[in-house]
PDB file of C-alpha atoms and ligand atoms in Angstrom:
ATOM      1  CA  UNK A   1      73.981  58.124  96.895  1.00  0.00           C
ATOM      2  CA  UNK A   2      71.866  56.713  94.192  1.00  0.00           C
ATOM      3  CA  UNK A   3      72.479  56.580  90.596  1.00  0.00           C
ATOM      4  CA  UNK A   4      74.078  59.270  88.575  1.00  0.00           C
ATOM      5  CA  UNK A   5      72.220  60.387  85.530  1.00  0.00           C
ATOM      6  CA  UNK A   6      75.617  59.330  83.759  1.00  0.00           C
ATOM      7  CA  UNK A   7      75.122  55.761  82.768  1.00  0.00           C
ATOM      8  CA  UNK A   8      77.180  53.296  83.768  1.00  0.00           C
ATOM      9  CA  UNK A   9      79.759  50.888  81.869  1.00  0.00           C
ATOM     10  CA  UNK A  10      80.575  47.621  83.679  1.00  0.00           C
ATOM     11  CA  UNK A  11      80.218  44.657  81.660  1.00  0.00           C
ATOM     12  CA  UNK A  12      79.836  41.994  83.402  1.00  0.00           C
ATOM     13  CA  UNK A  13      82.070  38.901  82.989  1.00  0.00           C
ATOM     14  CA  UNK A  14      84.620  41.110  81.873  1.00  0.00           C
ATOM     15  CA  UNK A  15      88.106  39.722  83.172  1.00  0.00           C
ATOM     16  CA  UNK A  16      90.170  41.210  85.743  1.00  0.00           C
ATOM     17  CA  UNK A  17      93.122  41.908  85.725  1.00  0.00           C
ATOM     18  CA  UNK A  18      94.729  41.672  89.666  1.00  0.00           C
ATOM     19  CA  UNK A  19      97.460  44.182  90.703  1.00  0.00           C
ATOM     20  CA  UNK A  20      99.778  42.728  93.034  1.00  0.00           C
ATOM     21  CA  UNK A  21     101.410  46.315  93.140  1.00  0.00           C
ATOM     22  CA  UNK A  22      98.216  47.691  94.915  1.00  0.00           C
ATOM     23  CA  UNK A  23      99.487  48.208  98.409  1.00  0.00           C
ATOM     24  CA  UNK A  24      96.985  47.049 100.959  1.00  0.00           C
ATOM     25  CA  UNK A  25      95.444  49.632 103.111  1.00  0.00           C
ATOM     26  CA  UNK A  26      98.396  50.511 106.698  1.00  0.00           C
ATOM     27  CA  UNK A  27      94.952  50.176 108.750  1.00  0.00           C
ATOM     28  CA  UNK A  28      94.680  46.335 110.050  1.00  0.00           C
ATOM     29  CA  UNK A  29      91.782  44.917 108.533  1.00  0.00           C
ATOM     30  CA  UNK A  30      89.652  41.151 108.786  1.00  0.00           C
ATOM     31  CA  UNK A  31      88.682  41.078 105.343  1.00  0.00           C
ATOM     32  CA  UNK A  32      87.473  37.871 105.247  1.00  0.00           C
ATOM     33  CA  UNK A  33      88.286  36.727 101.999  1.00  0.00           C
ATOM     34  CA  UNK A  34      90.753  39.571 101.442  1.00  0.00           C
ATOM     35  CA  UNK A  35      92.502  38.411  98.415  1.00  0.00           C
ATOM     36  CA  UNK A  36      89.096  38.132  96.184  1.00  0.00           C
ATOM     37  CA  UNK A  37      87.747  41.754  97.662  1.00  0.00           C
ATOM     38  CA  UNK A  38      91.246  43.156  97.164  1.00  0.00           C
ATOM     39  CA  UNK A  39      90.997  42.642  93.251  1.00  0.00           C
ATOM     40  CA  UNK A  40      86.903  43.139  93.311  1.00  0.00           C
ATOM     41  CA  UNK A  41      87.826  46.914  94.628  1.00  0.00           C
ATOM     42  CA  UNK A  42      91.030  47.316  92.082  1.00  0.00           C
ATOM     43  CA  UNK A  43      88.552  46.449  89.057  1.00  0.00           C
ATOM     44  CA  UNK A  44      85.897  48.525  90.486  1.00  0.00           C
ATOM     45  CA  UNK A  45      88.255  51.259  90.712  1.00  0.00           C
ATOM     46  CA  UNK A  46      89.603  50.807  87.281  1.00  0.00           C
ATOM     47  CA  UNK A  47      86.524  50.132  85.389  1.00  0.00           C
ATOM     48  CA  UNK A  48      83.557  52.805  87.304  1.00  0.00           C
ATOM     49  CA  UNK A  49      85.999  55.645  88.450  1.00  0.00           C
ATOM     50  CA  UNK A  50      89.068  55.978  86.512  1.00  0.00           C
ATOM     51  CA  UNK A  51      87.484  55.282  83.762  1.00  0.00           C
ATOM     52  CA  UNK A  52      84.626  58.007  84.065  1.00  0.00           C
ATOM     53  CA  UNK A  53      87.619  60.569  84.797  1.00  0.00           C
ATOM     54  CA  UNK A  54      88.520  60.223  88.438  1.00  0.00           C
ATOM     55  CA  UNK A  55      92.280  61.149  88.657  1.00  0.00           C
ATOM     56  CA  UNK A  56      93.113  62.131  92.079  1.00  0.00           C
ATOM     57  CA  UNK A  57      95.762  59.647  93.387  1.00  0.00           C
ATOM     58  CA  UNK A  58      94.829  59.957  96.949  1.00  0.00           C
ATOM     59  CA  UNK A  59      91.155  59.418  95.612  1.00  0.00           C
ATOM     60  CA  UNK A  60      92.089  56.509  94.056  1.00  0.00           C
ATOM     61  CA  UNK A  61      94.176  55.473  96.869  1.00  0.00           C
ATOM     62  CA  UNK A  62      91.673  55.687  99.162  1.00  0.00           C
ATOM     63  CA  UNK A  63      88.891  53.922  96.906  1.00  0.00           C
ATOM     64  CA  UNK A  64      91.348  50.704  96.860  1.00  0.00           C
ATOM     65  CA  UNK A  65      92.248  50.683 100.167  1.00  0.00           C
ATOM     66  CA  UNK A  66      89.032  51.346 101.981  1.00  0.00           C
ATOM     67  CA  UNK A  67      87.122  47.709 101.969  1.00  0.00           C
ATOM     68  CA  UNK A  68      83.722  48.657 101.434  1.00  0.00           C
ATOM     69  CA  UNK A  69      82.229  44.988 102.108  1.00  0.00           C
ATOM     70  CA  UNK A  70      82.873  46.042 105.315  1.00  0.00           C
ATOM     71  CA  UNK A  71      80.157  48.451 105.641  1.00  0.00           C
ATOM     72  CA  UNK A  72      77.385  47.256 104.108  1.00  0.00           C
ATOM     73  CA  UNK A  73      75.173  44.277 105.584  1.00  0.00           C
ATOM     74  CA  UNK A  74      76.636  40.707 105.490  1.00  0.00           C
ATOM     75  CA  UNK A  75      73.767  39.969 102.936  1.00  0.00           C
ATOM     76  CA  UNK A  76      75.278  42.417 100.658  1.00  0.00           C
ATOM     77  CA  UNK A  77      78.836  41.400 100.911  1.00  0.00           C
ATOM     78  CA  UNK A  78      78.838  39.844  97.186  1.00  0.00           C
ATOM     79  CA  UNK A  79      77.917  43.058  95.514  1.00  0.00           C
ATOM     80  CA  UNK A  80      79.589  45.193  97.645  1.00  0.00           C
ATOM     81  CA  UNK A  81      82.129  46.312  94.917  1.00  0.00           C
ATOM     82  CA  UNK A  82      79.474  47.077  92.141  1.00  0.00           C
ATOM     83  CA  UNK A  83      78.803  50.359  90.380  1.00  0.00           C
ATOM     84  CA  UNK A  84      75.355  50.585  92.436  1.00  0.00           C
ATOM     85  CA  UNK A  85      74.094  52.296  96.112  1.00  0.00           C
ATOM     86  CA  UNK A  86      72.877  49.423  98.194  1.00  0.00           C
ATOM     87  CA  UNK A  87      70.820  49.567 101.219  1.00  0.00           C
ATOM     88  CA  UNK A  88      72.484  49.695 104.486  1.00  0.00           C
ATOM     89  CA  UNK A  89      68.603  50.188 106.549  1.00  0.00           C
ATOM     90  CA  UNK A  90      66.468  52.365 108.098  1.00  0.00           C
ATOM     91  CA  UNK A  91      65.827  53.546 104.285  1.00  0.00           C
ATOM     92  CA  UNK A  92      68.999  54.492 103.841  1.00  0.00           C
ATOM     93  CA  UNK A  93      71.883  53.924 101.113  1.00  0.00           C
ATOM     94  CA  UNK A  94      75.579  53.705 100.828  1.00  0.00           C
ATOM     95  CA  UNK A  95      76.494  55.636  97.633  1.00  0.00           C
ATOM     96  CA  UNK A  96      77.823  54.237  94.659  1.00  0.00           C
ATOM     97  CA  UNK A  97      81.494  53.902  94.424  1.00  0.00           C
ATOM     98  CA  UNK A  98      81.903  56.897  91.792  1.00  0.00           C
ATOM     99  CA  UNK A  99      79.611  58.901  93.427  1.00  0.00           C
ATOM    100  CA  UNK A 100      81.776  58.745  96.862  1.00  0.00           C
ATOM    101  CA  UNK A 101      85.220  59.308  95.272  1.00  0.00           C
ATOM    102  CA  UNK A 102      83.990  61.923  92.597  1.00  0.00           C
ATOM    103  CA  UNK A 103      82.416  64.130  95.470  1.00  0.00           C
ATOM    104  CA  UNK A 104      85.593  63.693  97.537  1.00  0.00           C
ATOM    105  CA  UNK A 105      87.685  64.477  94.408  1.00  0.00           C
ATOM    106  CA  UNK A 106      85.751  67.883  94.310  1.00  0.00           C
ATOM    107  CA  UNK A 107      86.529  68.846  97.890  1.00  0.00           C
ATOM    108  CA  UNK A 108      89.871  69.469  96.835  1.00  0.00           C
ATOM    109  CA  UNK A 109      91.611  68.442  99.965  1.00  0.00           C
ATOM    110  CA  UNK A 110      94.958  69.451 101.009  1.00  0.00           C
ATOM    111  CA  UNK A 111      96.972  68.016 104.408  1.00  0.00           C
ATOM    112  CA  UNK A 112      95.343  69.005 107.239  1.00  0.00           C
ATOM    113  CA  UNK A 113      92.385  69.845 105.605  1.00  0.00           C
ATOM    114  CA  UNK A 114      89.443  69.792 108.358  1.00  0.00           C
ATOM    115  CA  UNK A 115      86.291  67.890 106.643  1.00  0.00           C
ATOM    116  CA  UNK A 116      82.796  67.905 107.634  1.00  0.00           C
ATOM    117  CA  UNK A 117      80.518  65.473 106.835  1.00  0.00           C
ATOM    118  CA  UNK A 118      76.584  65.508 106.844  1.00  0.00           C
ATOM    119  CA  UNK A 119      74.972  61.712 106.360  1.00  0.00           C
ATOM    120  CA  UNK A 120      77.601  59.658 107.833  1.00  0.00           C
ATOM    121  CA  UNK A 121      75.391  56.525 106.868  1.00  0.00           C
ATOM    122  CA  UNK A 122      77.344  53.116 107.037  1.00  0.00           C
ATOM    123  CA  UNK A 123      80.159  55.726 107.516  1.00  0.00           C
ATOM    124  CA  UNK A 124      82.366  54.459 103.841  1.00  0.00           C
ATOM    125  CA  UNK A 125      82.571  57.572 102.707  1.00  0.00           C
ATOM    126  CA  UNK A 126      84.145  59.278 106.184  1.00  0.00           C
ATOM    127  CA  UNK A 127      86.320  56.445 105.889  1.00  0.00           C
ATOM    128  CA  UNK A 128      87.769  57.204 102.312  1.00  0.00           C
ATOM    129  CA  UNK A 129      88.027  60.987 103.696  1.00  0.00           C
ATOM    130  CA  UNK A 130      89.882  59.564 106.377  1.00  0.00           C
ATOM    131  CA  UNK A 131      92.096  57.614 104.691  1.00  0.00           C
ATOM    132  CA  UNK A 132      93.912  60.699 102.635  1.00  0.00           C
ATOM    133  CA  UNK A 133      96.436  61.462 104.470  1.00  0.00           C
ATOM    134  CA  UNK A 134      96.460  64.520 107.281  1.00  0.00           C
ATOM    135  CA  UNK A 135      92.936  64.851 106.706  1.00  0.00           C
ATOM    136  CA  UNK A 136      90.827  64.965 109.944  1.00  0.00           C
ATOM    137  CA  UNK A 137      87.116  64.318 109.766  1.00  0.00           C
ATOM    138  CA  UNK A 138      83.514  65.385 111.592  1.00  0.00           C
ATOM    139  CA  UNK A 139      80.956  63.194 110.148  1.00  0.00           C
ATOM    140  CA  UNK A 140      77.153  64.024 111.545  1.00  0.00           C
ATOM    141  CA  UNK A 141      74.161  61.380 111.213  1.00  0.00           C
ATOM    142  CA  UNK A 142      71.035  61.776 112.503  1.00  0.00           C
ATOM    143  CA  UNK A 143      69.672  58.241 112.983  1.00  0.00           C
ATOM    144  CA  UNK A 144      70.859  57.069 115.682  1.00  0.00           C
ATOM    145  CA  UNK A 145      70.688  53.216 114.773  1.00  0.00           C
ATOM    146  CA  UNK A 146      73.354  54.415 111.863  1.00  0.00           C
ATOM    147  CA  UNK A 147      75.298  56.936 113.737  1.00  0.00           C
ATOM    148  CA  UNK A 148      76.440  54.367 116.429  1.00  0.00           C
ATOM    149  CA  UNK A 149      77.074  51.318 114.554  1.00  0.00           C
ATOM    150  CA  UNK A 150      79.115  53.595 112.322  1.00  0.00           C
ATOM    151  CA  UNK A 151      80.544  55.006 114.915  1.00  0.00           C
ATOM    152  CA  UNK A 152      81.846  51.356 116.381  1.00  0.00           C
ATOM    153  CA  UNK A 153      82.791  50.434 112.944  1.00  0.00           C
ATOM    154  CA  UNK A 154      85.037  53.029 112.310  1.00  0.00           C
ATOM    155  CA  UNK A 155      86.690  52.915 115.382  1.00  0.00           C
ATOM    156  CA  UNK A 156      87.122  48.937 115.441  1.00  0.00           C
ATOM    157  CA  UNK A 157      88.537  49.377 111.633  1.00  0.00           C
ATOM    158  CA  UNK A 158      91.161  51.914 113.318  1.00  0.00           C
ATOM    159  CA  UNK A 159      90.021  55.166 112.162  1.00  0.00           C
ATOM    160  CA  UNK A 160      90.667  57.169 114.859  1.00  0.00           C
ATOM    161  CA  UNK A 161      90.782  60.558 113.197  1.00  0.00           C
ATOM    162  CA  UNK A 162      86.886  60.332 111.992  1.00  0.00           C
ATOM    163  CA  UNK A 163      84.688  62.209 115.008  1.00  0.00           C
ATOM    164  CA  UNK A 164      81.025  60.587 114.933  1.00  0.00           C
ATOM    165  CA  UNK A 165      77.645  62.673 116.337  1.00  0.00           C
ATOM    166  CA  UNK A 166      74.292  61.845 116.168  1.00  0.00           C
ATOM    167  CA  UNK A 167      72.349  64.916 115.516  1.00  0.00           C
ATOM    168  CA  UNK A 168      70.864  66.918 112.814  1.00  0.00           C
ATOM    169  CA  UNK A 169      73.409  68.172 110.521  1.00  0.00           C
ATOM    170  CA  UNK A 170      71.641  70.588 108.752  1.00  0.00           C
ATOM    171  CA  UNK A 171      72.741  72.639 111.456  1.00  0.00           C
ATOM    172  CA  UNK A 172      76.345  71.333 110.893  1.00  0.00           C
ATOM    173  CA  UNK A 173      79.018  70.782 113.890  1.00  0.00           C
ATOM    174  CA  UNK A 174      79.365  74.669 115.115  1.00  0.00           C
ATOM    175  CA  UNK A 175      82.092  73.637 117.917  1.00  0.00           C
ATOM    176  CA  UNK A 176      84.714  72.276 115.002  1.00  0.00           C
ATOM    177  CA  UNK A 177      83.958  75.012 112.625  1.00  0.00           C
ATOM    178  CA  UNK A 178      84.691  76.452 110.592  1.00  0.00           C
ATOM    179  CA  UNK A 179      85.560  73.536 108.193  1.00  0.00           C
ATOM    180  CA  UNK A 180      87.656  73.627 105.155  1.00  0.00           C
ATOM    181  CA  UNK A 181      85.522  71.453 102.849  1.00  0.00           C
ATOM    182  CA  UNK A 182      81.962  70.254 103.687  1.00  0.00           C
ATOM    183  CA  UNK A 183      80.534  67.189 102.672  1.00  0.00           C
ATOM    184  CA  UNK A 184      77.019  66.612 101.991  1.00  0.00           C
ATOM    185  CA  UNK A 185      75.557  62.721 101.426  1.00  0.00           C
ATOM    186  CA  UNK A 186      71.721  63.659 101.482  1.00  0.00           C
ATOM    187  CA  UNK A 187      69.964  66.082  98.974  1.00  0.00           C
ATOM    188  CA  UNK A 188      68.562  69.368 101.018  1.00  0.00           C
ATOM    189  CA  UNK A 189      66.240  71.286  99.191  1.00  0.00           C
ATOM    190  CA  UNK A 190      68.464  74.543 100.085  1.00  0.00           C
ATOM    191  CA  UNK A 191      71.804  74.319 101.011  1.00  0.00           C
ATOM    192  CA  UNK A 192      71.620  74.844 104.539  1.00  0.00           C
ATOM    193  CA  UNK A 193      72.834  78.217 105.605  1.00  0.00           C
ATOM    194  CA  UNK A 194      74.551  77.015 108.866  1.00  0.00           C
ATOM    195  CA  UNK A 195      76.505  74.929 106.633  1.00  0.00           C
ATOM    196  CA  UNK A 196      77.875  78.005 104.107  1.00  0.00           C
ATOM    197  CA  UNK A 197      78.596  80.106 107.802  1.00  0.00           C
ATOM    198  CA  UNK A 198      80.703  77.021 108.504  1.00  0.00           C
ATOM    199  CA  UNK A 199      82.757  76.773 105.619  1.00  0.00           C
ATOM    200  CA  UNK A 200      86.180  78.279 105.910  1.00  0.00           C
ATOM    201  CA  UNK A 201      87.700  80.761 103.170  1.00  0.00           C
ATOM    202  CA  UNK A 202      88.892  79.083 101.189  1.00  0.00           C
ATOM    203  CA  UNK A 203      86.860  76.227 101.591  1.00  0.00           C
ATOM    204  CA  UNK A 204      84.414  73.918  99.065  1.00  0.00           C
ATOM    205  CA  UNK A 205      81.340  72.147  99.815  1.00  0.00           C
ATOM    206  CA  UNK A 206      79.810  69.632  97.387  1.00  0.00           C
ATOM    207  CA  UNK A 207      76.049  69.010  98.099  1.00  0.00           C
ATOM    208  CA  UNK A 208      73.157  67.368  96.280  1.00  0.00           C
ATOM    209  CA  UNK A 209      70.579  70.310  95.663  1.00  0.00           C
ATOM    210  CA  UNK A 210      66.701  69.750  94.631  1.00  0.00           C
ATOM    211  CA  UNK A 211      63.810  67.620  95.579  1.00  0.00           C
ATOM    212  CA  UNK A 212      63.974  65.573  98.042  1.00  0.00           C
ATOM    213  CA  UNK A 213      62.553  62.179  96.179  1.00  0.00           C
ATOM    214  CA  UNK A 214      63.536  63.244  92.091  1.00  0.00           C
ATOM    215  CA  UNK A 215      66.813  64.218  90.564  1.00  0.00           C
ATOM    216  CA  UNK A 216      68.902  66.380  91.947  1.00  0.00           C
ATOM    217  CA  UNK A 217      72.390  68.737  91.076  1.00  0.00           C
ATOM    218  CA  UNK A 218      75.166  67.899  92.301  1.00  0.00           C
ATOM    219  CA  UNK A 219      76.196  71.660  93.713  1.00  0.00           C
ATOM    220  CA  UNK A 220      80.033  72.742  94.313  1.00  0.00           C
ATOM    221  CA  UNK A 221      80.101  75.706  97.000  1.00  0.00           C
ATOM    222  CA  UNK A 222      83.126  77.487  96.589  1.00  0.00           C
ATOM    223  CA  UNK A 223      83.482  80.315  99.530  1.00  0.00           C
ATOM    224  CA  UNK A 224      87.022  82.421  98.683  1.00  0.00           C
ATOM    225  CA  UNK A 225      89.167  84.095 100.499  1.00  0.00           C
ATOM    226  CA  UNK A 226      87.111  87.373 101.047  1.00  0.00           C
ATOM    227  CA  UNK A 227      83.877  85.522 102.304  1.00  0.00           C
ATOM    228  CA  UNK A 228      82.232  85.479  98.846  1.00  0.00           C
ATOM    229  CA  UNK A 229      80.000  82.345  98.056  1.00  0.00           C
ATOM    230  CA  UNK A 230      79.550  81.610  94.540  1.00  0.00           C
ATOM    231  CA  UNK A 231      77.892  77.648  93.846  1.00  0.00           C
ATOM    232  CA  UNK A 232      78.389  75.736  90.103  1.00  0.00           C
ATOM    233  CA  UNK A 233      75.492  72.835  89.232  1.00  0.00           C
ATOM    234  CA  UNK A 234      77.993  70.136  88.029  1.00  0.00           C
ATOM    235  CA  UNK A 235      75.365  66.782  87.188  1.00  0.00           C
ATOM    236  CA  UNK A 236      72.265  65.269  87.869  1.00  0.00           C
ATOM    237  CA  UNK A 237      72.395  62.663  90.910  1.00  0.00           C
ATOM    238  CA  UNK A 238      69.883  61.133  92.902  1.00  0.00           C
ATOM    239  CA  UNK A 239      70.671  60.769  96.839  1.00  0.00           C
ATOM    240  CA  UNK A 240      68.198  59.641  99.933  1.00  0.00           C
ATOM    241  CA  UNK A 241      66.439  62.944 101.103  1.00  0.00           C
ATOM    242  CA  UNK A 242      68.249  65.497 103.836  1.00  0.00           C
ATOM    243  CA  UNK A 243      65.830  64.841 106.878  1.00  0.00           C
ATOM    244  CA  UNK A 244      64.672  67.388 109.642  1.00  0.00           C
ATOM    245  CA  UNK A 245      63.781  66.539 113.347  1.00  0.00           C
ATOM    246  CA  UNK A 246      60.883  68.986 113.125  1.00  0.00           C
ATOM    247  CA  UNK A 247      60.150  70.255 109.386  1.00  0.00           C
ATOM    248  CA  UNK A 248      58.243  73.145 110.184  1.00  0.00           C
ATOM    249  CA  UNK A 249      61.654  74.525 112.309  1.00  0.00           C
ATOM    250  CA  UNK A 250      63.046  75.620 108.652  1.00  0.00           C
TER     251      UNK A 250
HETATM  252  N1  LIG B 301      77.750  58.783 103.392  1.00  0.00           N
HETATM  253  C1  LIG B 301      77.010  57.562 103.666  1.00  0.00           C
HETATM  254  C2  LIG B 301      75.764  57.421 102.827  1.00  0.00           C
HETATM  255  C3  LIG B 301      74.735  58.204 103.395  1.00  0.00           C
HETATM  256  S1  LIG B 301      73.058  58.029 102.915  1.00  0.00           S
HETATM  257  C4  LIG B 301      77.870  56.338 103.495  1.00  0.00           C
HETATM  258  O1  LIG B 301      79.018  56.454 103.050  1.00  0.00           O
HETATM  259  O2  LIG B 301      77.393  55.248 103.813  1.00  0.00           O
HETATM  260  C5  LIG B 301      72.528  59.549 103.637  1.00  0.00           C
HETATM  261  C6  LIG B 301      72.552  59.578 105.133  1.00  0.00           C
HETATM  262  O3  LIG B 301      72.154  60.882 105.534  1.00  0.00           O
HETATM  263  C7  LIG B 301      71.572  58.618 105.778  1.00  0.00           C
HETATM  264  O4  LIG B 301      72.244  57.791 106.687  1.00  0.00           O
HETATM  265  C8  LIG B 301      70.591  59.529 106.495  1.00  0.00           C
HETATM  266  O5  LIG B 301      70.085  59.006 107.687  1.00  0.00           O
HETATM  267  C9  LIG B 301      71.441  60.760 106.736  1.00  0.00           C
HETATM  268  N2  LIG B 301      70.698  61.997 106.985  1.00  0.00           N
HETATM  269  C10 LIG B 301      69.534  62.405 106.443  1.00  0.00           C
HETATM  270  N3  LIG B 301      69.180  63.603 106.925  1.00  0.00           N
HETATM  271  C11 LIG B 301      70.158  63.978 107.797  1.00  0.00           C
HETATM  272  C12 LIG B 301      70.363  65.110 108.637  1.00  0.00           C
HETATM  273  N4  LIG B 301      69.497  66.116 108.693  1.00  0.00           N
HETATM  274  N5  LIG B 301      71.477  65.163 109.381  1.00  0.00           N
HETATM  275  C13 LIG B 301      72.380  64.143 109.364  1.00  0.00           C
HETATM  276  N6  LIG B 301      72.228  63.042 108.600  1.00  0.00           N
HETATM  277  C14 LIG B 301      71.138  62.953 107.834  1.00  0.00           C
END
């Protein structure tokens, strides 16, 4: 969610270059001034994930398409397309634009790929999920403030293959599972073990691991085809802390 340890380059003023070959997203959209977010998100694109080594065409696809002013408050609209989390309430974050298309780059997904989703926040990053293509998603949030107007945003912005809950999801979403790639957007201290039972052979989950309010690793959980776990620390990245309804449960 936060900022990545890896520093950022975006100079500022820099000119952009539009790309009148980007095809617009198939999903109607109001975007308002569509034209000038249209070449805010190709330039954001081009300049904070390509450029840091994002190559994943649906990725990439996805991160143009999806129109990320969209999710975060009205007040926000302006910067919605920079290389930064903002805050989206309740104390929470939408992630920075790398951050959300280098975590979905790890998953790895394939056509019908089932995804699963802990934090769904402002719900962006379900929505970039979404929009590769035969990829169905399960996206769990426990606030419930965030969970339904995510919920109704997703669903007035036509995507109806991302299914919304409110409830813990440290304990995951056991009546979908197992899952081929999970999803984590808060850092747990642990990964949660409900979440490796959920993950299918096969499957990957990419998870911010460490304290809760200093740097954490980004964590790739790779479970193969026998059952085996093994998990890789990939970078440092700072996310909003993986809450529990009753701490002393653990
Ligand atoms: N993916 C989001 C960003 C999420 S910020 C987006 O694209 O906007 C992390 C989110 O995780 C917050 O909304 C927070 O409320 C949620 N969260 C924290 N602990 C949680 C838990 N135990 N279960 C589900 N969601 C949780």
């Amino acid at each position: 969610v936060l900022l990545t340890a890896c520093t950022v380059v975006t100079p500022s003023g820099l000119s952009v270059t539009p790309s009148p070959t980007t095809a617009p997203t198939s999903i109607p959209l109001d975007e308002g001034d569509g034209a000038g977010f249209a070449r805010q998100r190709e330039r954001m694109v081009i300049e904070t994930i390509e450029r840091r080594g994002v190559t994943d065409k649906d990725v990439l696809n996805a991160m143009r398409a999806v129109p990320r002013h969209l999710f975060v408050p009205e007040a926000e609209r302006d910067r919605a397309y920079g290389d930064y989390p903002l805050p989206i309430g309740y104390g929470q974050t939408i992630s920075q634009p790398y951050i959300v298309a280098l975590m979905t780059e790890l998953l790895g997904l394939k056509e019908g790929d089932k995804v699963l989703e802990i934090g769904t926040g402002s719900g962006y990053q379900a929505a970039v999920l979404a929009h590769i293509s035969g990829i169905e998603v399960y996206t769990v949030e426990i606030v419930p403030e965030l969970a339904e107007s995510a919920h109704e945003r997703l669903k007035s912005l036509g995507y109806t293959h991302v299914h919304c809950k409110q409830a813990d999801g440290y304990y995951g979403w056991p009546a979908y599972a197992p899952f081929d790639a999970i999803i984590v957007t808060c850092a747990a201290g642990q990964v949660p073990p409900p979440l490796v039972k959920q993950l299918a052979p096969g499957g990957r989950m990419v998870i911010p691991v460490g304290e809760p309010f200093g740097v954490q690793s980004l964590t790739l959980v790779e479970k193969d085809e026998d059952g085996k776990v093994r998990s890789r620390s990939l970078m440092p990245v700072r996310f909003v802390p993986l809450v529990r309804k009753d701490e002393s449960s653990e």
